[in-house]
Short mmCIF file of N, CA, C and O in Angstrom, two decimals:
data_model
loop_
_atom_site.label_atom_id
_atom_site.label_comp_id
_atom_site.label_asym_id
_atom_site.label_seq_id
_atom_site.Cartn_x
_atom_site.Cartn_y
_atom_site.Cartn_z
N MET A 1 93.38 93.36 36.33
CA MET A 1 92.31 92.38 36.23
C MET A 1 91.03 92.98 36.79
O MET A 1 91.00 93.51 37.90
N TYR A 2 89.98 92.92 36.02
CA TYR A 2 88.69 93.45 36.44
C TYR A 2 87.98 92.47 37.36
O TYR A 2 87.92 91.27 37.08
N ILE A 3 87.49 92.97 38.48
CA ILE A 3 86.71 92.16 39.40
C ILE A 3 85.32 92.77 39.47
O ILE A 3 85.16 93.93 39.87
N ALA A 4 84.34 92.01 39.07
CA ALA A 4 82.96 92.50 39.06
C ALA A 4 82.50 92.80 40.48
O ALA A 4 82.78 92.04 41.40
N PRO A 5 81.80 93.92 40.68
CA PRO A 5 81.25 94.23 42.00
C PRO A 5 80.31 93.13 42.47
O PRO A 5 79.36 92.80 41.78
N ASN A 6 80.62 92.54 43.61
CA ASN A 6 79.84 91.40 44.08
C ASN A 6 79.71 91.39 45.60
O ASN A 6 79.41 90.36 46.18
N SER A 7 79.97 92.51 46.26
CA SER A 7 79.89 92.55 47.72
C SER A 7 78.47 92.88 48.17
O SER A 7 77.72 93.55 47.47
N THR A 8 78.14 92.41 49.37
CA THR A 8 76.85 92.69 49.97
C THR A 8 77.07 93.55 51.21
O THR A 8 77.94 93.24 52.02
N ILE A 9 76.28 94.61 51.34
CA ILE A 9 76.36 95.50 52.50
C ILE A 9 74.97 95.61 53.09
O ILE A 9 74.00 95.84 52.36
N ARG A 10 74.88 95.45 54.40
CA ARG A 10 73.60 95.63 55.10
C ARG A 10 73.79 96.68 56.18
O ARG A 10 74.71 96.59 56.98
N LEU A 11 72.92 97.68 56.19
CA LEU A 11 72.94 98.71 57.23
C LEU A 11 71.89 98.33 58.25
O LEU A 11 70.74 98.04 57.90
N LEU A 12 72.28 98.31 59.52
CA LEU A 12 71.43 97.80 60.59
C LEU A 12 71.03 98.91 61.54
O LEU A 12 71.78 99.85 61.78
N SER A 13 69.85 98.76 62.11
CA SER A 13 69.35 99.74 63.06
C SER A 13 68.95 99.03 64.35
O SER A 13 68.42 97.92 64.32
N GLY A 14 69.24 99.66 65.48
CA GLY A 14 68.83 99.11 66.76
C GLY A 14 69.72 98.01 67.30
O GLY A 14 69.29 97.22 68.15
N VAL A 15 70.95 97.93 66.86
CA VAL A 15 71.88 96.91 67.36
C VAL A 15 72.39 97.39 68.73
O VAL A 15 72.93 98.48 68.84
N PRO A 16 72.23 96.58 69.78
CA PRO A 16 72.56 97.02 71.15
C PRO A 16 74.04 96.84 71.53
O PRO A 16 74.36 96.33 72.59
N ILE A 17 74.93 97.25 70.64
CA ILE A 17 76.37 97.20 70.91
C ILE A 17 76.92 98.59 70.67
O ILE A 17 76.50 99.25 69.72
N ASP A 18 77.86 99.03 71.51
CA ASP A 18 78.46 100.34 71.24
C ASP A 18 79.96 100.23 71.10
O ASP A 18 80.57 99.20 71.40
N LYS A 19 80.57 101.30 70.64
CA LYS A 19 81.99 101.30 70.28
C LYS A 19 82.94 101.12 71.45
O LYS A 19 84.09 100.77 71.26
N ASN A 20 82.49 101.36 72.68
CA ASN A 20 83.43 101.26 73.80
C ASN A 20 83.72 99.81 74.20
O ASN A 20 84.53 99.57 75.09
N GLN A 21 83.07 98.86 73.56
CA GLN A 21 83.33 97.43 73.74
C GLN A 21 83.08 96.94 75.17
O GLN A 21 83.60 95.90 75.57
N SER A 22 82.27 97.67 75.96
CA SER A 22 82.02 97.22 77.32
C SER A 22 81.03 96.05 77.36
O SER A 22 81.06 95.25 78.28
N ASP A 23 80.17 95.96 76.39
CA ASP A 23 79.21 94.86 76.30
C ASP A 23 79.19 94.37 74.85
O ASP A 23 79.38 95.13 73.93
N THR A 24 78.93 93.09 74.69
CA THR A 24 78.80 92.54 73.35
C THR A 24 77.76 91.43 73.38
O THR A 24 77.20 91.12 74.42
N LEU A 25 77.51 90.84 72.26
CA LEU A 25 76.54 89.75 72.15
C LEU A 25 77.31 88.45 71.95
O LEU A 25 78.36 88.42 71.32
N TRP A 26 76.77 87.37 72.48
CA TRP A 26 77.39 86.05 72.39
C TRP A 26 76.54 85.17 71.50
O TRP A 26 75.32 85.11 71.65
N PHE A 27 77.18 84.46 70.59
CA PHE A 27 76.46 83.58 69.66
C PHE A 27 77.07 82.19 69.68
O PHE A 27 78.28 82.04 69.85
N ALA A 28 76.24 81.18 69.47
CA ALA A 28 76.70 79.80 69.47
C ALA A 28 77.35 79.42 68.15
O ALA A 28 78.19 78.53 68.10
N SER A 29 76.98 80.10 67.06
CA SER A 29 77.53 79.77 65.75
C SER A 29 77.54 81.00 64.86
O SER A 29 76.84 81.98 65.13
N GLY A 30 78.33 80.92 63.80
CA GLY A 30 78.38 82.01 62.83
C GLY A 30 77.04 82.21 62.14
O GLY A 30 76.66 83.33 61.80
N GLY A 31 76.30 81.13 61.95
CA GLY A 31 74.97 81.24 61.35
C GLY A 31 74.00 81.99 62.24
O GLY A 31 73.22 82.81 61.76
N ASP A 32 74.05 81.70 63.55
CA ASP A 32 73.20 82.42 64.50
C ASP A 32 73.56 83.90 64.52
O ASP A 32 72.68 84.77 64.56
N GLN A 33 74.84 84.18 64.48
CA GLN A 33 75.32 85.56 64.49
C GLN A 33 74.82 86.31 63.25
O GLN A 33 74.23 87.39 63.35
N ALA A 34 75.03 85.74 62.08
CA ALA A 34 74.61 86.38 60.83
C ALA A 34 73.09 86.55 60.78
O ALA A 34 72.59 87.59 60.34
N SER A 35 72.35 85.56 61.26
CA SER A 35 70.88 85.66 61.26
C SER A 35 70.39 86.77 62.17
O SER A 35 69.48 87.52 61.82
N TYR A 36 70.99 86.88 63.36
CA TYR A 36 70.58 87.92 64.29
C TYR A 36 70.81 89.30 63.68
O TYR A 36 69.91 90.15 63.67
N PHE A 37 72.02 89.53 63.17
CA PHE A 37 72.32 90.85 62.62
C PHE A 37 71.49 91.13 61.37
O PHE A 37 71.05 92.25 61.16
N ALA A 38 71.27 90.11 60.54
CA ALA A 38 70.44 90.30 59.34
C ALA A 38 69.02 90.70 59.71
O ALA A 38 68.36 91.44 58.98
N SER A 39 68.54 90.23 60.87
CA SER A 39 67.18 90.58 61.30
C SER A 39 67.07 92.06 61.67
O SER A 39 65.97 92.59 61.73
N LYS A 40 68.19 92.71 61.92
CA LYS A 40 68.21 94.14 62.25
C LYS A 40 68.42 95.02 61.02
O LYS A 40 68.54 96.24 61.15
N ALA A 41 68.49 94.42 59.84
CA ALA A 41 68.79 95.17 58.61
C ALA A 41 67.67 96.13 58.25
O ALA A 41 66.50 95.77 58.22
N LYS A 42 68.06 97.37 58.00
CA LYS A 42 67.12 98.37 57.50
C LYS A 42 67.23 98.49 55.99
O LYS A 42 66.24 98.61 55.29
N ARG A 43 68.46 98.47 55.48
CA ARG A 43 68.70 98.54 54.04
C ARG A 43 69.76 97.52 53.66
O ARG A 43 70.70 97.29 54.41
N SER A 44 69.61 96.96 52.48
CA SER A 44 70.58 95.98 51.98
C SER A 44 71.00 96.39 50.57
O SER A 44 70.17 96.84 49.78
N PHE A 45 72.28 96.25 50.28
CA PHE A 45 72.83 96.64 48.99
C PHE A 45 73.64 95.47 48.43
O PHE A 45 74.56 94.99 49.08
N ASN A 46 73.30 95.04 47.24
CA ASN A 46 74.00 93.94 46.58
C ASN A 46 74.84 94.48 45.43
O ASN A 46 74.64 95.61 44.99
N LEU A 47 75.75 93.67 44.94
CA LEU A 47 76.60 94.00 43.81
C LEU A 47 77.38 95.30 44.03
O LEU A 47 77.48 96.15 43.14
N GLN A 48 77.94 95.44 45.22
CA GLN A 48 78.76 96.61 45.56
C GLN A 48 80.23 96.29 45.32
O GLN A 48 80.63 95.14 45.23
N THR A 49 81.04 97.34 45.22
CA THR A 49 82.48 97.14 45.02
C THR A 49 83.09 96.52 46.27
O THR A 49 82.51 96.58 47.36
N TYR A 50 84.28 95.98 46.13
CA TYR A 50 85.00 95.34 47.23
C TYR A 50 85.15 96.33 48.39
O TYR A 50 85.55 97.48 48.20
N GLN A 51 84.83 95.89 49.60
CA GLN A 51 84.91 96.75 50.78
C GLN A 51 86.21 96.49 51.53
O GLN A 51 86.48 95.37 51.95
N ARG A 52 87.00 97.54 51.68
CA ARG A 52 88.27 97.42 52.38
C ARG A 52 88.07 97.66 53.86
O ARG A 52 87.41 98.62 54.26
N LEU A 53 88.67 96.83 54.68
CA LEU A 53 88.49 96.93 56.13
C LEU A 53 89.09 98.23 56.68
O LEU A 53 88.50 98.88 57.54
N GLN A 54 90.28 98.58 56.24
CA GLN A 54 90.99 99.71 56.83
C GLN A 54 90.57 101.06 56.27
O GLN A 54 90.82 102.08 56.89
N ARG A 55 89.94 101.09 55.11
CA ARG A 55 89.56 102.37 54.52
C ARG A 55 88.53 103.09 55.38
O ARG A 55 88.58 104.29 55.54
N GLY A 56 87.58 102.36 55.90
CA GLY A 56 86.64 102.92 56.87
C GLY A 56 85.48 103.71 56.31
O GLY A 56 84.81 104.41 57.06
N TYR A 57 85.21 103.61 55.03
CA TYR A 57 84.00 104.25 54.50
C TYR A 57 83.56 103.55 53.23
O TYR A 57 84.33 102.86 52.57
N CYS A 58 82.30 103.74 52.92
CA CYS A 58 81.75 103.25 51.65
C CYS A 58 80.69 104.24 51.19
O CYS A 58 80.09 104.96 52.00
N ARG A 59 80.49 104.32 49.92
CA ARG A 59 79.46 105.18 49.35
C ARG A 59 78.37 104.29 48.78
O ARG A 59 78.65 103.33 48.06
N LEU A 60 77.14 104.65 49.13
CA LEU A 60 76.01 103.82 48.75
C LEU A 60 74.96 104.67 48.05
O LEU A 60 74.80 105.86 48.34
N GLU A 61 74.22 104.02 47.16
CA GLU A 61 73.16 104.70 46.43
C GLU A 61 71.89 104.72 47.28
O GLU A 61 71.00 103.89 47.15
N VAL A 62 71.86 105.71 48.17
CA VAL A 62 70.71 105.88 49.07
C VAL A 62 70.75 107.32 49.60
O VAL A 62 71.82 107.91 49.73
N SER A 63 69.61 107.86 49.88
CA SER A 63 69.54 109.18 50.49
C SER A 63 70.02 109.08 51.94
O SER A 63 69.62 108.17 52.67
N ALA A 64 70.85 110.00 52.35
CA ALA A 64 71.36 109.98 53.72
C ALA A 64 70.23 110.01 54.74
O ALA A 64 70.32 109.38 55.80
N ASP A 65 69.16 110.72 54.45
CA ASP A 65 68.03 110.82 55.38
C ASP A 65 67.41 109.46 55.69
O ASP A 65 66.82 109.28 56.75
N GLN A 66 67.53 108.52 54.79
CA GLN A 66 66.92 107.20 54.98
C GLN A 66 67.73 106.29 55.90
O GLN A 66 67.23 105.26 56.34
N ILE A 67 68.97 106.66 56.19
CA ILE A 67 69.84 105.75 56.97
C ILE A 67 70.47 106.40 58.19
O ILE A 67 71.35 105.81 58.81
N TYR A 68 70.04 107.60 58.55
CA TYR A 68 70.62 108.26 59.73
C TYR A 68 70.44 107.45 61.01
O TYR A 68 71.23 107.56 61.94
N ASP A 69 69.39 106.64 61.10
CA ASP A 69 69.13 105.88 62.32
C ASP A 69 69.88 104.54 62.37
O ASP A 69 69.74 103.78 63.32
N CYS A 70 70.70 104.25 61.38
CA CYS A 70 71.48 103.01 61.38
C CYS A 70 72.73 103.20 62.23
O CYS A 70 73.41 104.22 62.13
N ASN A 71 73.00 102.22 63.09
CA ASN A 71 74.16 102.33 63.98
C ASN A 71 75.20 101.22 63.80
O ASN A 71 76.22 101.22 64.45
N TYR A 72 74.94 100.29 62.88
CA TYR A 72 75.82 99.13 62.73
C TYR A 72 75.70 98.66 61.29
O TYR A 72 74.70 98.93 60.61
N MET A 73 76.71 97.95 60.82
CA MET A 73 76.63 97.41 59.46
C MET A 73 77.35 96.07 59.40
O MET A 73 78.17 95.74 60.26
N MET A 74 77.01 95.31 58.39
CA MET A 74 77.69 94.05 58.10
C MET A 74 77.94 94.00 56.60
O MET A 74 77.12 94.50 55.82
N PHE A 75 79.08 93.46 56.21
CA PHE A 75 79.34 93.34 54.79
C PHE A 75 80.13 92.07 54.51
O PHE A 75 80.80 91.53 55.37
N GLN A 76 80.00 91.64 53.27
CA GLN A 76 80.61 90.39 52.84
C GLN A 76 81.16 90.59 51.44
O GLN A 76 80.42 91.01 50.54
N ASN A 77 82.43 90.34 51.25
CA ASN A 77 83.06 90.42 49.93
C ASN A 77 82.94 89.05 49.29
O ASN A 77 83.85 88.23 49.37
N THR A 78 81.82 88.79 48.66
CA THR A 78 81.48 87.45 48.21
C THR A 78 82.38 86.92 47.10
O THR A 78 82.43 85.72 46.88
N SER A 79 83.09 87.78 46.39
CA SER A 79 84.02 87.29 45.37
C SER A 79 85.23 86.58 46.00
O SER A 79 85.94 85.84 45.33
N TYR A 80 85.46 86.84 47.30
CA TYR A 80 86.64 86.31 47.95
C TYR A 80 86.35 85.41 49.15
O TYR A 80 87.25 85.03 49.87
N GLY A 81 85.11 85.12 49.41
CA GLY A 81 84.77 84.24 50.52
C GLY A 81 83.39 84.56 51.06
O GLY A 81 82.68 85.42 50.56
N ASN A 82 83.04 83.87 52.12
CA ASN A 82 81.71 84.06 52.70
C ASN A 82 81.76 84.66 54.11
O ASN A 82 80.78 84.61 54.83
N LYS A 83 82.89 85.22 54.51
CA LYS A 83 83.03 85.81 55.83
C LYS A 83 82.27 87.13 55.92
O LYS A 83 82.38 87.99 55.06
N TRP A 84 81.51 87.29 57.00
CA TRP A 84 80.84 88.56 57.28
C TRP A 84 81.75 89.40 58.15
O TRP A 84 82.34 88.92 59.11
N PHE A 85 81.85 90.68 57.82
CA PHE A 85 82.57 91.66 58.62
C PHE A 85 81.53 92.56 59.27
O PHE A 85 80.55 92.94 58.63
N TYR A 86 81.74 92.88 60.54
CA TYR A 86 80.79 93.70 61.30
C TYR A 86 81.46 95.00 61.70
O TYR A 86 82.66 95.02 62.01
N ALA A 87 80.69 96.09 61.67
CA ALA A 87 81.29 97.40 61.93
C ALA A 87 80.30 98.35 62.58
O ALA A 87 79.09 98.27 62.35
N PHE A 88 80.85 99.27 63.38
CA PHE A 88 80.07 100.36 63.96
C PHE A 88 79.99 101.47 62.93
O PHE A 88 80.99 101.82 62.31
N ILE A 89 78.82 102.05 62.76
CA ILE A 89 78.69 103.21 61.88
C ILE A 89 79.02 104.44 62.69
O ILE A 89 78.38 104.73 63.71
N ASN A 90 80.05 105.17 62.25
CA ASN A 90 80.47 106.39 62.95
C ASN A 90 79.63 107.58 62.55
O ASN A 90 79.26 108.39 63.39
N ASN A 91 79.39 107.72 61.25
CA ASN A 91 78.50 108.78 60.79
C ASN A 91 78.05 108.52 59.37
O ASN A 91 78.63 107.70 58.65
N VAL A 92 77.00 109.21 58.99
CA VAL A 92 76.45 109.15 57.64
C VAL A 92 76.52 110.56 57.08
O VAL A 92 76.04 111.50 57.71
N GLU A 93 77.13 110.68 55.92
CA GLU A 93 77.31 112.01 55.32
C GLU A 93 76.57 112.10 53.99
O GLU A 93 76.67 111.20 53.15
N TYR A 94 75.86 113.18 53.81
CA TYR A 94 75.17 113.47 52.56
C TYR A 94 76.21 113.81 51.49
O TYR A 94 77.06 114.66 51.71
N ILE A 95 76.16 113.13 50.35
CA ILE A 95 77.03 113.45 49.22
C ILE A 95 76.21 114.16 48.15
O ILE A 95 76.56 115.23 47.68
N ASN A 96 75.09 113.56 47.77
CA ASN A 96 74.10 114.20 46.90
C ASN A 96 72.76 113.52 47.16
O ASN A 96 72.65 112.69 48.05
N ASP A 97 71.74 113.87 46.40
CA ASP A 97 70.40 113.36 46.69
C ASP A 97 70.30 111.84 46.62
O ASP A 97 69.42 111.25 47.25
N ASP A 98 71.18 111.20 45.87
CA ASP A 98 71.11 109.75 45.70
C ASP A 98 72.30 109.01 46.28
O ASP A 98 72.42 107.80 46.09
N THR A 99 73.20 109.70 46.97
CA THR A 99 74.42 109.06 47.48
C THR A 99 74.72 109.50 48.90
O THR A 99 74.67 110.69 49.20
N ALA A 100 75.04 108.53 49.74
CA ALA A 100 75.46 108.81 51.11
C ALA A 100 76.78 108.09 51.35
O ALA A 100 77.02 107.00 50.84
N GLU A 101 77.63 108.74 52.14
CA GLU A 101 78.88 108.11 52.54
C GLU A 101 78.73 107.63 53.98
O GLU A 101 78.37 108.41 54.85
N VAL A 102 79.01 106.35 54.20
CA VAL A 102 78.91 105.75 55.53
C VAL A 102 80.33 105.52 56.03
O VAL A 102 81.09 104.79 55.42
N ARG A 103 80.67 106.17 57.13
CA ARG A 103 81.99 105.97 57.76
C ARG A 103 81.83 104.95 58.89
O ARG A 103 80.91 105.05 59.69
N PHE A 104 82.74 104.00 58.92
CA PHE A 104 82.59 102.90 59.88
C PHE A 104 83.93 102.51 60.50
O PHE A 104 84.99 102.83 59.99
N THR A 105 83.82 101.81 61.63
CA THR A 105 84.97 101.22 62.32
C THR A 105 84.65 99.74 62.53
O THR A 105 83.58 99.40 63.04
N ILE A 106 85.56 98.88 62.15
CA ILE A 106 85.35 97.43 62.30
C ILE A 106 85.17 97.07 63.77
O ILE A 106 85.89 97.55 64.63
N ASP A 107 84.18 96.23 64.05
CA ASP A 107 83.97 95.67 65.38
C ASP A 107 84.80 94.39 65.46
O ASP A 107 84.41 93.36 64.91
N PRO A 108 85.96 94.44 66.11
CA PRO A 108 86.84 93.26 66.09
C PRO A 108 86.27 92.06 66.83
O PRO A 108 86.54 90.92 66.46
N ILE A 109 85.46 92.29 67.84
CA ILE A 109 84.91 91.17 68.60
C ILE A 109 83.95 90.36 67.74
O ILE A 109 84.08 89.14 67.61
N GLN A 110 82.97 91.02 67.12
CA GLN A 110 82.00 90.29 66.31
C GLN A 110 82.61 89.79 65.00
O GLN A 110 82.29 88.69 64.54
N THR A 111 83.50 90.56 64.40
CA THR A 111 84.10 90.15 63.12
C THR A 111 84.92 88.88 63.27
O THR A 111 84.86 87.98 62.44
N TRP A 112 85.69 88.78 64.34
CA TRP A 112 86.58 87.63 64.52
C TRP A 112 86.10 86.69 65.63
O TRP A 112 86.86 85.89 66.15
N PHE A 113 84.82 86.75 65.97
CA PHE A 113 84.23 86.02 67.09
C PHE A 113 84.55 84.53 67.06
O PHE A 113 84.81 83.92 68.10
N PHE A 114 84.52 83.92 65.91
CA PHE A 114 84.72 82.47 65.83
C PHE A 114 86.13 82.11 65.34
O PHE A 114 86.40 80.97 65.00
N ASP A 115 87.03 83.10 65.32
CA ASP A 115 88.39 82.86 64.87
C ASP A 115 89.39 82.87 66.02
O ASP A 115 90.59 82.84 65.80
N TYR A 116 88.91 82.97 67.25
CA TYR A 116 89.80 82.92 68.40
C TYR A 116 89.17 82.05 69.48
O TYR A 116 87.99 81.75 69.44
N THR A 117 89.98 81.64 70.44
CA THR A 117 89.52 80.79 71.53
C THR A 117 89.78 81.50 72.85
O THR A 117 90.89 81.96 73.10
N LEU A 118 88.76 81.61 73.66
CA LEU A 118 88.92 82.17 75.00
C LEU A 118 89.34 81.04 75.94
O LEU A 118 88.61 80.05 76.09
N ASN A 119 90.49 81.17 76.53
CA ASN A 119 90.97 80.16 77.46
C ASN A 119 90.45 80.47 78.86
O ASN A 119 90.05 81.60 79.16
N GLN A 120 90.48 79.46 79.73
CA GLN A 120 90.09 79.68 81.11
C GLN A 120 91.12 80.56 81.79
O GLN A 120 92.30 80.55 81.44
N VAL A 121 90.65 81.33 82.77
CA VAL A 121 91.56 82.17 83.54
C VAL A 121 91.43 81.82 85.01
O VAL A 121 90.43 81.26 85.45
N PHE A 122 92.44 82.17 85.77
CA PHE A 122 92.44 81.94 87.20
C PHE A 122 92.67 83.27 87.88
O PHE A 122 93.66 83.95 87.62
N VAL A 123 91.75 83.66 88.74
CA VAL A 123 91.88 84.89 89.51
C VAL A 123 92.23 84.50 90.93
O VAL A 123 91.49 83.80 91.60
N GLU A 124 93.40 84.94 91.38
CA GLU A 124 93.86 84.60 92.71
C GLU A 124 93.40 85.67 93.70
O GLU A 124 93.62 86.85 93.51
N ARG A 125 92.76 85.21 94.75
CA ARG A 125 92.32 86.10 95.83
C ARG A 125 93.10 85.72 97.08
O ARG A 125 93.45 84.57 97.28
N ILE A 126 93.35 86.69 97.93
CA ILE A 126 94.05 86.40 99.18
C ILE A 126 93.23 86.89 100.35
O ILE A 126 92.38 87.77 100.22
N THR A 127 93.48 86.30 101.51
CA THR A 127 92.84 86.74 102.75
C THR A 127 93.81 87.69 103.45
O THR A 127 94.98 87.37 103.63
N PRO A 128 93.33 88.87 103.80
CA PRO A 128 94.24 89.84 104.44
C PRO A 128 94.65 89.38 105.83
O PRO A 128 93.93 88.64 106.51
N SER A 129 95.82 89.87 106.28
CA SER A 129 96.31 89.49 107.61
C SER A 129 95.50 90.16 108.71
O SER A 129 95.31 89.60 109.78
N ALA A 130 95.03 91.37 108.46
CA ALA A 130 94.19 92.07 109.43
C ALA A 130 92.77 92.09 108.91
O ALA A 130 92.54 92.44 107.76
N ASP A 131 91.83 91.69 109.76
CA ASP A 131 90.45 91.62 109.30
C ASP A 131 89.50 92.30 110.28
O ASP A 131 88.42 91.81 110.54
N SER A 132 89.96 93.40 110.83
CA SER A 132 89.09 94.16 111.73
C SER A 132 88.10 94.96 110.90
O SER A 132 88.35 95.27 109.73
N ILE A 133 86.99 95.33 111.51
CA ILE A 133 85.97 96.09 110.80
C ILE A 133 86.58 97.39 110.28
O ILE A 133 87.17 98.16 111.02
N GLY A 134 86.44 97.61 108.98
CA GLY A 134 86.92 98.84 108.35
C GLY A 134 88.32 98.75 107.79
O GLY A 134 88.77 99.66 107.10
N ASP A 135 89.08 97.68 108.08
CA ASP A 135 90.46 97.57 107.60
C ASP A 135 90.55 97.41 106.08
O ASP A 135 91.49 97.86 105.46
N ASN A 136 89.60 96.75 105.53
CA ASN A 136 89.72 96.38 104.11
C ASN A 136 88.55 96.92 103.28
O ASN A 136 87.95 96.20 102.50
N ILE A 137 88.24 98.16 103.48
CA ILE A 137 87.16 98.76 102.72
C ILE A 137 87.76 99.63 101.62
O ILE A 137 87.80 100.84 101.70
N LEU A 138 88.30 98.98 100.63
CA LEU A 138 88.82 99.65 99.45
C LEU A 138 88.20 98.96 98.24
O LEU A 138 88.16 97.73 98.17
N PRO A 139 87.75 99.73 97.28
CA PRO A 139 87.18 99.09 96.09
C PRO A 139 88.29 98.43 95.27
O PRO A 139 89.41 98.93 95.20
N GLU A 140 87.98 97.30 94.72
CA GLU A 140 88.94 96.63 93.86
C GLU A 140 89.05 97.40 92.55
O GLU A 140 88.08 98.02 92.11
N PRO A 141 90.19 97.36 91.91
CA PRO A 141 90.33 98.09 90.64
C PRO A 141 89.74 97.33 89.47
O PRO A 141 90.23 97.39 88.36
N LEU A 142 88.68 96.61 89.71
CA LEU A 142 88.04 95.82 88.68
C LEU A 142 86.65 96.38 88.42
O LEU A 142 85.79 96.32 89.30
N THR A 143 86.42 96.92 87.26
CA THR A 143 85.12 97.47 86.91
C THR A 143 84.22 96.34 86.46
O THR A 143 84.55 95.61 85.53
N MET A 144 83.09 96.20 87.09
CA MET A 144 82.16 95.11 86.77
C MET A 144 81.11 95.53 85.76
O MET A 144 80.37 94.71 85.27
N GLY A 145 81.00 96.81 85.48
CA GLY A 145 79.96 97.25 84.56
C GLY A 145 78.62 97.31 85.26
O GLY A 145 78.52 97.21 86.48
N GLU A 146 77.58 97.43 84.48
CA GLU A 146 76.24 97.55 85.05
C GLU A 146 75.72 96.17 85.46
O GLU A 146 75.85 95.20 84.73
N TYR A 147 75.15 96.08 86.64
CA TYR A 147 74.59 94.82 87.11
C TYR A 147 73.19 94.63 86.60
O TYR A 147 72.45 95.54 86.44
#
C-alpha cells in the first residue's frame, strides 16, 4: 500500500538542552511545548517520507552547510497522528550539493513529556548519633547540578 509522503520535519538551532539529560525544559501543555520548539526552527521540510524513531537518520533536500548549526529537531508523521517527536541532532553529513543526512537520537523526556505522570517522592533524612564538629563532613552521593 502506497503512503504519500506527509511528514513534517523542523531543524532547530539554539535549543538549550543537551544529550546528557541533566537539564530539560518544562512546559504546561503540548501546545506550549510545540510553540517553543517551533520558534527555534531554522529550516522546515514538509511532505517528507515517514520518519522512523529507531532508524536514527533522515535525508533532507538541503545543503549540509546550511544546517551545521542545528542541534535539535522535531518531526511529526501527520499521516498517522499529530504527535511531535523531539530529537537531538548527533551530526550532519554531506551527501551531495543538495542533500544532507541528519543523524539523530530521540529525546525521550520531551517526546513523551505529557504521556507519563511524575509522582511525589519522599526523601528520608536521619539525624546522626554523633554530632561533634567534623564528624559528619561527607558529601552526599546526590549530584545537584549547577546552582
